[in-house]
Coordinates of C-alpha atoms and ligand atoms in Angstrom, one line a residue:
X231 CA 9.9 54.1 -19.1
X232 CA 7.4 51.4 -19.2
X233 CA 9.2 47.9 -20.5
X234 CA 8.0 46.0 -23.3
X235 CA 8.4 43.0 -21.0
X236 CA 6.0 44.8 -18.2
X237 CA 3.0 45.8 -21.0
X238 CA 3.8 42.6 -23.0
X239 CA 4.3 40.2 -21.0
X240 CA 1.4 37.6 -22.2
X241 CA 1.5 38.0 -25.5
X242 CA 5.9 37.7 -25.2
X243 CA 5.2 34.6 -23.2
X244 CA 2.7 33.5 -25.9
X245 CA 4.9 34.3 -28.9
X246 CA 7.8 32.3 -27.3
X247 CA 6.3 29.1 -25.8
X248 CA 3.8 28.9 -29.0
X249 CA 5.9 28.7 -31.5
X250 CA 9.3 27.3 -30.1
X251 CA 9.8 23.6 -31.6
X252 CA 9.0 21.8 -28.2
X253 CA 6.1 20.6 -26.6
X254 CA 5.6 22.8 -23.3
X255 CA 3.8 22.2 -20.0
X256 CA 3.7 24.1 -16.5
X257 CA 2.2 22.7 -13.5
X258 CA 1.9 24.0 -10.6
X259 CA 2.9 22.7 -7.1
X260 CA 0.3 20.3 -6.7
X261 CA 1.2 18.6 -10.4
X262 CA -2.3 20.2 -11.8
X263 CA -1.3 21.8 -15.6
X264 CA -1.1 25.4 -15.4
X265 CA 0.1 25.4 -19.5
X266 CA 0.3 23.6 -22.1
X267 CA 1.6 24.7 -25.5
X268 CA -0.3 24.1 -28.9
X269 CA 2.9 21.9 -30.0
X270 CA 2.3 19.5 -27.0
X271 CA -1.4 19.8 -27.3
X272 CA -1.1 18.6 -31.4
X273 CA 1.1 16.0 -30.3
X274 CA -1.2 14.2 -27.6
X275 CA -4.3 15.5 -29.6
X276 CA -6.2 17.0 -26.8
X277 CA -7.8 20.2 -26.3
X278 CA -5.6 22.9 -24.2
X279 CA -8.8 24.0 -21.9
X280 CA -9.8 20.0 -21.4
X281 CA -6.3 19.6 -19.9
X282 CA -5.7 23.5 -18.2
X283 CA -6.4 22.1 -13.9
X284 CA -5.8 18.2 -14.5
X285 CA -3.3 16.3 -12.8
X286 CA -0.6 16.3 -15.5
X287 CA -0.3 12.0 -15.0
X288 CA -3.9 12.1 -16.1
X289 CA -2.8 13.8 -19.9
X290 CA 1.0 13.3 -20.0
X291 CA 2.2 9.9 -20.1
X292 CA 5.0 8.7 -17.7
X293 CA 5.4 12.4 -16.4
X294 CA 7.2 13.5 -13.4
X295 CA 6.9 16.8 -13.5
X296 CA 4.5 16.3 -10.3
X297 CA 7.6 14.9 -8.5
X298 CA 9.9 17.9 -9.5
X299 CA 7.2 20.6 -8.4
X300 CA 7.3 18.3 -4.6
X301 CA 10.7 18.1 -4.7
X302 CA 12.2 21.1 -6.0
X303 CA 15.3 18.8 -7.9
X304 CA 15.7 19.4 -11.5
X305 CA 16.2 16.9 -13.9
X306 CA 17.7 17.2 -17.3
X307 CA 17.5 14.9 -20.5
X308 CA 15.2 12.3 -18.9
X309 CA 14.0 9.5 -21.4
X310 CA 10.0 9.7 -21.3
X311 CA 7.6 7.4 -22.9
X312 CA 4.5 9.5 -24.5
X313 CA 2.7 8.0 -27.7
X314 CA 4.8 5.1 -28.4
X315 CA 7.8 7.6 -29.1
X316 CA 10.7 8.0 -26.5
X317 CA 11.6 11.5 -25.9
X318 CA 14.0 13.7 -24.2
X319 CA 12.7 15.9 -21.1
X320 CA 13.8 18.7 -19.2
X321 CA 11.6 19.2 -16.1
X322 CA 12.6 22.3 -14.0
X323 CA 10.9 23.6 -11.1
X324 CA 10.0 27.2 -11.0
X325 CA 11.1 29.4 -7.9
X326 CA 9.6 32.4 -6.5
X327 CA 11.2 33.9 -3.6
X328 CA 12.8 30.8 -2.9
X329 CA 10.0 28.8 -3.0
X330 CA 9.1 26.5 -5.6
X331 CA 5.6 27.0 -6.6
X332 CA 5.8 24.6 -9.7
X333 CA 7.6 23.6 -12.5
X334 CA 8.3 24.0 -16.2
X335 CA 8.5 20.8 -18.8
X336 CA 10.0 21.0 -21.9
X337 CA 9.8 17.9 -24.4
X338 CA 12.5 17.9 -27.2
X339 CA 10.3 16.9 -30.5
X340 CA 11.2 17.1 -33.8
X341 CA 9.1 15.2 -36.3
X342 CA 12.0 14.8 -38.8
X343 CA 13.4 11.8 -40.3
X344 CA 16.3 12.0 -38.1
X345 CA 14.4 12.3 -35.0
X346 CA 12.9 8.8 -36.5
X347 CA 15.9 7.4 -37.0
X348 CA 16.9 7.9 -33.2
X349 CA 13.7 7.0 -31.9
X350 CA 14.3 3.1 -33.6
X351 CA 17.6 3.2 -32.0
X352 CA 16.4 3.8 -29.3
X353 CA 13.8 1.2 -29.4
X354 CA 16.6 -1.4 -30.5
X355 CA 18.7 -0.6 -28.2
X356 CA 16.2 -1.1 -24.9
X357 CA 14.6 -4.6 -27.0
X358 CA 19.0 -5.2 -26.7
X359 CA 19.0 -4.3 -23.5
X360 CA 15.7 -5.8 -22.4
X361 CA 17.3 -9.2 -23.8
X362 CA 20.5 -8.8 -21.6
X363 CA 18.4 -8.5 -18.6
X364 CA 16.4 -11.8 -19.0
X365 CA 19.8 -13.7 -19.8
X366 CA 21.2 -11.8 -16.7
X367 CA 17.7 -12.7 -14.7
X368 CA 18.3 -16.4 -15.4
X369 CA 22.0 -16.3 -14.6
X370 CA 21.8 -14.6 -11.4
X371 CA 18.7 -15.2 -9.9
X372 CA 17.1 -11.4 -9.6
X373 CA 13.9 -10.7 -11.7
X374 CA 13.7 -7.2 -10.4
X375 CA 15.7 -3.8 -11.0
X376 CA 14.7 0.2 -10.1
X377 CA 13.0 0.1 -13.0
X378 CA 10.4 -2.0 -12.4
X379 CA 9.5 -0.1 -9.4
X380 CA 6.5 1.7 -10.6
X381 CA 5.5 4.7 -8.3
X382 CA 5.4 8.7 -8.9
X383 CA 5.1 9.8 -5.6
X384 CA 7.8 11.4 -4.0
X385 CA 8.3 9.3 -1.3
X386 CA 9.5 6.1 -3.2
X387 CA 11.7 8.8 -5.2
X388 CA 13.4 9.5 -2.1
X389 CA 13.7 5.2 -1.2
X390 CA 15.2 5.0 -5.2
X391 CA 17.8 7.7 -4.3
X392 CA 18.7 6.4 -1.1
X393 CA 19.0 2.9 -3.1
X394 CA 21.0 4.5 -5.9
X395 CA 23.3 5.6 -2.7
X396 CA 24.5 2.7 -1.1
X397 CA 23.9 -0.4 -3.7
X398 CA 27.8 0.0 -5.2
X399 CA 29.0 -0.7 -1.2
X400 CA 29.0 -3.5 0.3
X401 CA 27.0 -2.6 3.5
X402 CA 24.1 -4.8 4.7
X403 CA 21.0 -3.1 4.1
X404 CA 17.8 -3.6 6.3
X405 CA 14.7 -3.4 4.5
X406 CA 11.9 -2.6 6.4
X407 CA 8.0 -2.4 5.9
X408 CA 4.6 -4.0 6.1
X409 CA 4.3 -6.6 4.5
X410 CA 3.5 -6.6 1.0
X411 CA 5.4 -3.1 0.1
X412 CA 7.8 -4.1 -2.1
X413 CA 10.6 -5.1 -0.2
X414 CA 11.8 -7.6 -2.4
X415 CA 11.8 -5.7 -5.5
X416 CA 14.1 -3.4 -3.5
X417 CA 16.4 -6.2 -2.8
X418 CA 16.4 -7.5 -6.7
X419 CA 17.4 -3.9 -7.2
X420 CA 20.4 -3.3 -5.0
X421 CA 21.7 -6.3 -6.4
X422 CA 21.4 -5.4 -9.7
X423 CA 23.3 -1.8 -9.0
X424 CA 25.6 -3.5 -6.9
X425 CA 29.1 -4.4 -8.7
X426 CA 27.8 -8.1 -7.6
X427 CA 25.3 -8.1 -10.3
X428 CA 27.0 -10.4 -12.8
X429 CA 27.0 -13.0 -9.4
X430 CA 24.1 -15.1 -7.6
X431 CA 21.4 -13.1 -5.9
X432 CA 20.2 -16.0 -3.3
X433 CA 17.1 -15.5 -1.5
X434 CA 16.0 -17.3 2.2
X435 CA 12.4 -16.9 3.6
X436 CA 13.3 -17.1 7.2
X437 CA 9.4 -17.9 8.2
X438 CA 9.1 -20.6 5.6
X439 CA 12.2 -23.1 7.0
X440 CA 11.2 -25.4 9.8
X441 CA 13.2 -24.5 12.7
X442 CA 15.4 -27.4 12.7
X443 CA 16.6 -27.2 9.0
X444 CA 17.2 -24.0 8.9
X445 CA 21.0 -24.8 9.6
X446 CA 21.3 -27.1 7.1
X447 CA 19.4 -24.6 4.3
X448 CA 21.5 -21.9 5.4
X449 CA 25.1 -23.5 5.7
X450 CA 24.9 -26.6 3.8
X451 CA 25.3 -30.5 5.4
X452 CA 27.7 -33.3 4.4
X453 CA 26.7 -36.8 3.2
X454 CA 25.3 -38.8 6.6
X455 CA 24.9 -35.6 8.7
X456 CA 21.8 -36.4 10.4
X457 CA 19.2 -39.3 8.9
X458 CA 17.4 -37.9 6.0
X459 CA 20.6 -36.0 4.6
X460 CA 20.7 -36.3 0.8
X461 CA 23.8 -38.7 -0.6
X462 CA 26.6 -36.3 -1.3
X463 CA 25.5 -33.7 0.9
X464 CA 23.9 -30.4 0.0
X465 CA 25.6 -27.2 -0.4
X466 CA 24.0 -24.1 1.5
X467 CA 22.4 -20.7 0.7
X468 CA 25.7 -19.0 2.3
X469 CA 27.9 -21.1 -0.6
X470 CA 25.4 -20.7 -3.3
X471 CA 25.7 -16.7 -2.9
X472 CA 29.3 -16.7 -2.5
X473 CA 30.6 -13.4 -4.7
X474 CA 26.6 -12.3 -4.6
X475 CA 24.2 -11.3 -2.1
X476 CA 22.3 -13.1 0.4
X477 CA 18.4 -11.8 1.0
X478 CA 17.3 -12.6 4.3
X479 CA 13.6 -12.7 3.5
X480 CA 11.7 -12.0 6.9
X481 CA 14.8 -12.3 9.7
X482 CA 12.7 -11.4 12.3
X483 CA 11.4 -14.7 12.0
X484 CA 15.5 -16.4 12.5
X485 CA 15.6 -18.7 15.1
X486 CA 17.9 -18.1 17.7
X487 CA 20.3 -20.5 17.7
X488 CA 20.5 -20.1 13.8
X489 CA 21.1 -16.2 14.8
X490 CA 24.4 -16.7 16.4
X491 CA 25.8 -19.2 14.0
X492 CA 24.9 -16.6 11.1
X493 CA 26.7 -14.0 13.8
X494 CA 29.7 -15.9 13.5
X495 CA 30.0 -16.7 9.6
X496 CA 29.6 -12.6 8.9
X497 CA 32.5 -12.0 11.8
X498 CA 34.3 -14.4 10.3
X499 CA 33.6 -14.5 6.8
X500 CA 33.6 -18.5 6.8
X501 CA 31.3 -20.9 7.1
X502 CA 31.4 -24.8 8.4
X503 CA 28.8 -27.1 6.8
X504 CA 26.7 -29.3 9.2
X505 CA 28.7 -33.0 9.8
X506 CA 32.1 -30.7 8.3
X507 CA 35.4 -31.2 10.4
X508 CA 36.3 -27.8 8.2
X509 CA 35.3 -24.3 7.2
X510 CA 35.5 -22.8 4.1
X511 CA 35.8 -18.7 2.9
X512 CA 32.8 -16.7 2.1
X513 CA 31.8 -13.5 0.5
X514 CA 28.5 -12.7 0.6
X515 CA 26.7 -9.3 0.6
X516 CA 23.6 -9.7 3.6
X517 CA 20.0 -7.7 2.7
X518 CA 17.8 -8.6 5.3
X519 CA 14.2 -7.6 5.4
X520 CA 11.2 -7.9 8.0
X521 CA 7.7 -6.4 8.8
X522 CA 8.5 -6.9 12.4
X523 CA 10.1 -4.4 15.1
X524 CA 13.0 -5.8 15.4
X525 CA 13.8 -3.7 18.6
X526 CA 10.9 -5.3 20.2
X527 CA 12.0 -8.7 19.3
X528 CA 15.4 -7.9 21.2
X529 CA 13.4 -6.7 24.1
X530 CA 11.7 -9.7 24.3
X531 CA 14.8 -12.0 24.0
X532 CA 13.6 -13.1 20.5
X533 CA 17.0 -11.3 18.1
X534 CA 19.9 -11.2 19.0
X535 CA 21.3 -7.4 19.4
X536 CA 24.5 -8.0 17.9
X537 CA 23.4 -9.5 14.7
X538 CA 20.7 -6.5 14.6
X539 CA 23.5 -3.6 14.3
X540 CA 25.7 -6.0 11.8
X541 CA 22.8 -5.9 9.4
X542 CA 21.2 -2.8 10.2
X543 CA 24.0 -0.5 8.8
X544 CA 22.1 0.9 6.4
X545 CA 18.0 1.0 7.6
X546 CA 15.6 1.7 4.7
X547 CA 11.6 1.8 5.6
X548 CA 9.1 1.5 2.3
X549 CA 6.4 3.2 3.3
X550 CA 3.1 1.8 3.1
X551 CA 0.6 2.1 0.2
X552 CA -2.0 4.6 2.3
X553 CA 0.9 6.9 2.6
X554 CA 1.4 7.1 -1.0
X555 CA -1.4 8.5 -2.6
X556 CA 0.5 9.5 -5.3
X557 CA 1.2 5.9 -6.4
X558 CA -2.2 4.5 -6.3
X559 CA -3.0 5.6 -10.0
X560 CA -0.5 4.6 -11.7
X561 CA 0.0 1.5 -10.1
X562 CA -3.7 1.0 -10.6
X563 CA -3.4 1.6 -14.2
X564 CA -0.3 -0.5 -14.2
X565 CA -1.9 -3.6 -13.0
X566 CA -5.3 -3.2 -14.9
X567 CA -2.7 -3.6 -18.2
X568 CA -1.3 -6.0 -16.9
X569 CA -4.0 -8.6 -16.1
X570 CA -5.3 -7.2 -19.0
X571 CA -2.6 -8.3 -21.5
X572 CA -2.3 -11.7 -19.6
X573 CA -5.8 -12.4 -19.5
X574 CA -6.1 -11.0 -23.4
X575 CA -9.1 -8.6 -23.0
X576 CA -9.3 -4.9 -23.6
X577 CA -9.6 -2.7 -21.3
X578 CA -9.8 0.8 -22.0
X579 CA -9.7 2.6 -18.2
X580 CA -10.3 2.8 -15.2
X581 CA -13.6 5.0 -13.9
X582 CA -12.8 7.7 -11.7
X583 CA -15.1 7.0 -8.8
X584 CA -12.9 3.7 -8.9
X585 CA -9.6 6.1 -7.9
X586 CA -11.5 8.2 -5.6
X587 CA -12.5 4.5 -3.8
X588 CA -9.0 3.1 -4.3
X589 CA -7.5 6.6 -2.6
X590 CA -9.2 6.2 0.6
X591 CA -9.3 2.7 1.3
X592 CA -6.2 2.2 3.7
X593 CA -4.5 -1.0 1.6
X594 CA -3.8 -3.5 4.8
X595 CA -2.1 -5.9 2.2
X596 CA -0.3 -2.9 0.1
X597 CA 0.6 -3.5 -3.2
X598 CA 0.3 -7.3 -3.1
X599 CA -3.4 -6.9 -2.5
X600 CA -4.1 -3.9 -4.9
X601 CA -2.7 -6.4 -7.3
X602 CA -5.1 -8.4 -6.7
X603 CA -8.0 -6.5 -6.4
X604 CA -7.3 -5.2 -9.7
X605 CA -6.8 -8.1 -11.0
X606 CA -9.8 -10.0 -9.9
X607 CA -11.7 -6.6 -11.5
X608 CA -9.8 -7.7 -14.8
X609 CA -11.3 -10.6 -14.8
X610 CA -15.1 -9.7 -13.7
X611 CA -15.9 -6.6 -15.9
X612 CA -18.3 -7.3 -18.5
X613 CA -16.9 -3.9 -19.9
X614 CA -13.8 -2.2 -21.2
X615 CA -13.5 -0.2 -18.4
X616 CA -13.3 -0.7 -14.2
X617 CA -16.2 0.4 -13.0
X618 CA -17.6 0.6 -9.5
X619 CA -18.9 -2.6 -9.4
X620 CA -16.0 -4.8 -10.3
X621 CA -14.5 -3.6 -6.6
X622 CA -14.7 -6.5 -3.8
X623 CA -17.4 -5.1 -1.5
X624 CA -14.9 -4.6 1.5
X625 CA -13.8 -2.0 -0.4
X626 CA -16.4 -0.1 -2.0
X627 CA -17.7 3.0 0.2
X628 CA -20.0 1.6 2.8
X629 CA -23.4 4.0 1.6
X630 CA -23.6 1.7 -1.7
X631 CA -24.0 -1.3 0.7
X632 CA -26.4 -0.2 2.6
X633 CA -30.0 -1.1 2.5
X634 CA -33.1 1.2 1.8
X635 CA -35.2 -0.1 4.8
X636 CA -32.4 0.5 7.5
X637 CA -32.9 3.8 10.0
X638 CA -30.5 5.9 11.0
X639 CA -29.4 3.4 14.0
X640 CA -29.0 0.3 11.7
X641 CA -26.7 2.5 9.7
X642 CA -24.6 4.2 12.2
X643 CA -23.8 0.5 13.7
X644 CA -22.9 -0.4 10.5
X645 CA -20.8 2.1 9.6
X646 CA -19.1 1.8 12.9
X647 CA -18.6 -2.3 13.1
X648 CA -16.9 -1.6 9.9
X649 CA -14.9 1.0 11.0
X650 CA -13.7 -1.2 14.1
X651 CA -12.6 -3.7 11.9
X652 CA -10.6 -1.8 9.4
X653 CA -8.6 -0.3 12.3
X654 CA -8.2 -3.6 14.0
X655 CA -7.1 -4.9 10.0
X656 CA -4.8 -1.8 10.0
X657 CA -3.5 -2.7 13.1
X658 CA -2.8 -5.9 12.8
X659 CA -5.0 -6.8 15.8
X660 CA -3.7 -4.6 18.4
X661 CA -6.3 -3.1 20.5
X662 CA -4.5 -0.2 22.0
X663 CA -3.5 0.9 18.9
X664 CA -6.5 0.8 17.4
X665 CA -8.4 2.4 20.2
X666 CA -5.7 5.6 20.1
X667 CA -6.5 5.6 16.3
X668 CA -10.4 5.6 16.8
X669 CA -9.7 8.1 19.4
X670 CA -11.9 6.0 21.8
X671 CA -10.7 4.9 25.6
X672 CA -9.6 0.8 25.2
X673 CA -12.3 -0.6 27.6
X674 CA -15.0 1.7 24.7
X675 CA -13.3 -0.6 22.4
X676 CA -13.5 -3.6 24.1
X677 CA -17.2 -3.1 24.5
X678 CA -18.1 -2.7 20.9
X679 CA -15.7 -5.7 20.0
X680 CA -18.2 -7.5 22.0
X681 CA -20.9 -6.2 20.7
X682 CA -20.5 -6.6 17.5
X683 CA -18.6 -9.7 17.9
X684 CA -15.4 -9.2 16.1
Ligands
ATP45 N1 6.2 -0.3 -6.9 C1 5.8 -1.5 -7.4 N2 5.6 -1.6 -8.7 C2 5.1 -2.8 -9.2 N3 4.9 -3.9 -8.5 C3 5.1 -3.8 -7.2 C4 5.6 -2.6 -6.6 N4 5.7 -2.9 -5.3 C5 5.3 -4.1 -5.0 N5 4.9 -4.7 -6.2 C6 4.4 -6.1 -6.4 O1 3.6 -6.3 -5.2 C7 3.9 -7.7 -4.7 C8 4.5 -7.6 -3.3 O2 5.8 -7.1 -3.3 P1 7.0 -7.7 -2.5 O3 6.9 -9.2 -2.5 O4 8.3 -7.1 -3.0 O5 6.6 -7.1 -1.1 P2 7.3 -7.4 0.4 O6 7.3 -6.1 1.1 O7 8.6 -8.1 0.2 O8 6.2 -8.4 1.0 P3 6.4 -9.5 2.2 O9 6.9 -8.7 3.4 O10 5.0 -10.0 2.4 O11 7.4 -10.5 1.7 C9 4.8 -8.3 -5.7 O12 3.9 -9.0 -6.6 C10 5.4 -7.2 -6.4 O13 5.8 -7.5 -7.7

């Protein structure tokens, strides 16, 4: 006998998502929207075929159901953001011979009064809550929590878990990552999950400290320790964090001799101001971060191995922007608003060529300098939208900056010298590196550096 649910089965699937009383939406493993329902369509006011093969964070705002597809991990009575309205998700990926090939959305919505009444509760409770942070920002020190982290791909999920893990211990934590990857914000956010969150969150840029002050920063100095030494003495970053955390901004930087003493107060949990005859008990919690290979540095006699494994219990590498391409959107987005609302003009979007640019370029500063470039697009559209040419020309593609007389040779050394430095950029200036990369033998690159006189 022939099922109902075999002859059916469209019109059954049809008849249920259509009319149930939430807003529906399958995508598929890539995140592209395989379904939508007419409830979800009404609510966003878009056309089901307009949205049927779109990236579901180009129609659904705040979605993750791109992440659960990747990952496979459900996740049940999220709080989303769509419309102005918050919302209650349930985002469950869809398996087929134990596979997961996408995933299913449903969005609890009720347009009744009580659903209203909720929804300002809601939004009272998070303005509450929003007002605890800045008093707890100002009390503490930390400006940052997981929530400010914007991303969607799933690698920074994975860093947030990981985060989620091991901020209630006390164990150091060694942030690494180029530079400009959000490292800090990390650190603001351990902190903040960390039962030390109601104490000081002290921060020390290692590079920033001439060499010999970087005692008396770190450990404090008594009235008349050295000429120069403030009347009273200063207290030091390892005091001022005492019950918190200490953030080692850039270690790899640490002088050595600064290295052992800093050895010594974690061993023995107290430290001895500069000029002291005495010592005095500390508790801090060390996050230490660098863009440096640390291992190298130990190699070359440069860190100390024994301070590396006291604060390298538990490693955690941000990756960089160019391996995210998932984030680039809607941190794009995210900045454009930004500026935007600081600067007080209206921008509307972003053009998509602009993505499509912002996706390949390979983001040698990270975040820091897609902030920027977004920003200093903010400021020179004469539009309410980013378009092509509000992009610095370093990053447009190179065929827009080329000019109608050049032949074919012109162009192909163009293309190339720009190539060459790029890599070199990406590379931070090492040549072997950047010769493997270009797949090109060292003494082919050093030829063309010469040539083209980078
Ligand atoms: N996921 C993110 N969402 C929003 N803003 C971000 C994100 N990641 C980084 N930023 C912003 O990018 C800038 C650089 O971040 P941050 O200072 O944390 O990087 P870093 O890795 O510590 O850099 P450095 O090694 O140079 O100190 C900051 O302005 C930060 O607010």
């Amino acid at each position: 006998m022939i099922s109902i649910l075999d002859q059916y089965r469209d019109s059954i699937f049809e008849t249920f998502f259509g009319n149930v009383d939430h807003c529906i939406v399958i995508v598929d493993r890539e995140g592209r929207i395989s379904y939508l329902n007419e409830g979800y369509c009404r609510f966003l006011g878009v056309e089901k075929e307009a949205c049927v093969g779109k990236h579901v964070t180009d129609v659904i705002e705040n979605s993750r159901m791109h992440i659960v597809a990747e990952t496979g991990e459900q996740e049940m009575a999220d709080l989303q953001h769509i419309n102005g309205d918050y919302m209650i998700a349930n985002r469950i990926p869809l398996q087929s011979d134990d596979e997961v090939v996408g995933a299913l959305g449903m969005v609890l919505f009720r347009d009744t009064d009580e659903w209203k009444i909720m929804n300002s509760r809601i939004k009272d409770l998070l303005l509450e809550l929003e007002a605890y942070r800045t008093q707890m920002q100002k009390q503490n020190g930390t400006k940052y929590s997981l929530h400010d982290i914007i991303s969607s791909s799933p690698e920074i999920s994975h860093v947030k878990e990981k985060v989620k893990k091991t901020a209630h211990s006390d164990v150091s934590v060694l942030l690494r990552g180029e530079s400009g990857t959000g490292k800090e914000l990390f650190a603001h956010s351990i902190h903040h999950l960390s039962e030390r969150s109601t104490k000081p969150f002290v921060k020390v840029n290692c590079a920033a400290i001439p060499n010999d002050l970087i005692e008396a920063e770190l450990f404090g100095y008594e009235e008349g320790a050295f000429t120069g030494a403030k009347k009273g003495g200063k207290r030091g970053k390892f005091q001022m964090a005492h019950g918190g955390t200490l953030f080692l901004d850039e270690i790899g930087d640490m002088p050595m001799h600064a290295q052992v003493k800093i050895l010594r107060v974690l061993q023995e949990g107290e430290v001895e101001a500069v000029g002291s005859e005495s010592t005095e008990l500390i508790d801090v919690r060390i996050i230490a971060a660098t863009n440096q290979q640390l291992e190298k540095l130990i190699e070359e006699n440069r860190f100390r191995e024994d301070l590396y494994y006291r604060i390298n219990v538990v490693p955690i590498q941000i990756p960089p922007l160019r391996e995210r391409g998932d984030d680039i959107r809607v941190l794009a987005k995210y900045f454009v608003q930004k500026a935007a609302d600081r600067i007080g003009k209206r921008i509307t979007g972003i053009d998509e060529a602009v993505y499509d640019v912002l996706q390949r370029y390979s983001w040698p500063g990270n975040i820091r300098e897609l902030e920027n470039t977004l920003e200093s697009a903010v400021h020179l559209t004469d539009e309410s939208f980013i378009g092509m040419d509000d992009l610095p020309g370093h990053i447009q593609p190179e065929s827009s900056i080329f000019q109608e007389q050049e032949n074919l040779k012109q162009i192909l050394e163009k293309t190339e010298k720009q190539t060459i430095e790029r890599t070199l950029n990406r590379t931070d200036g090492d040549k072997s590196k950047a010769a493997e990369w270009l797949g090109i033998g060292k003494s082919s690159l050093y030829e063309k550096i010469k040539k083209y006189d980078l």
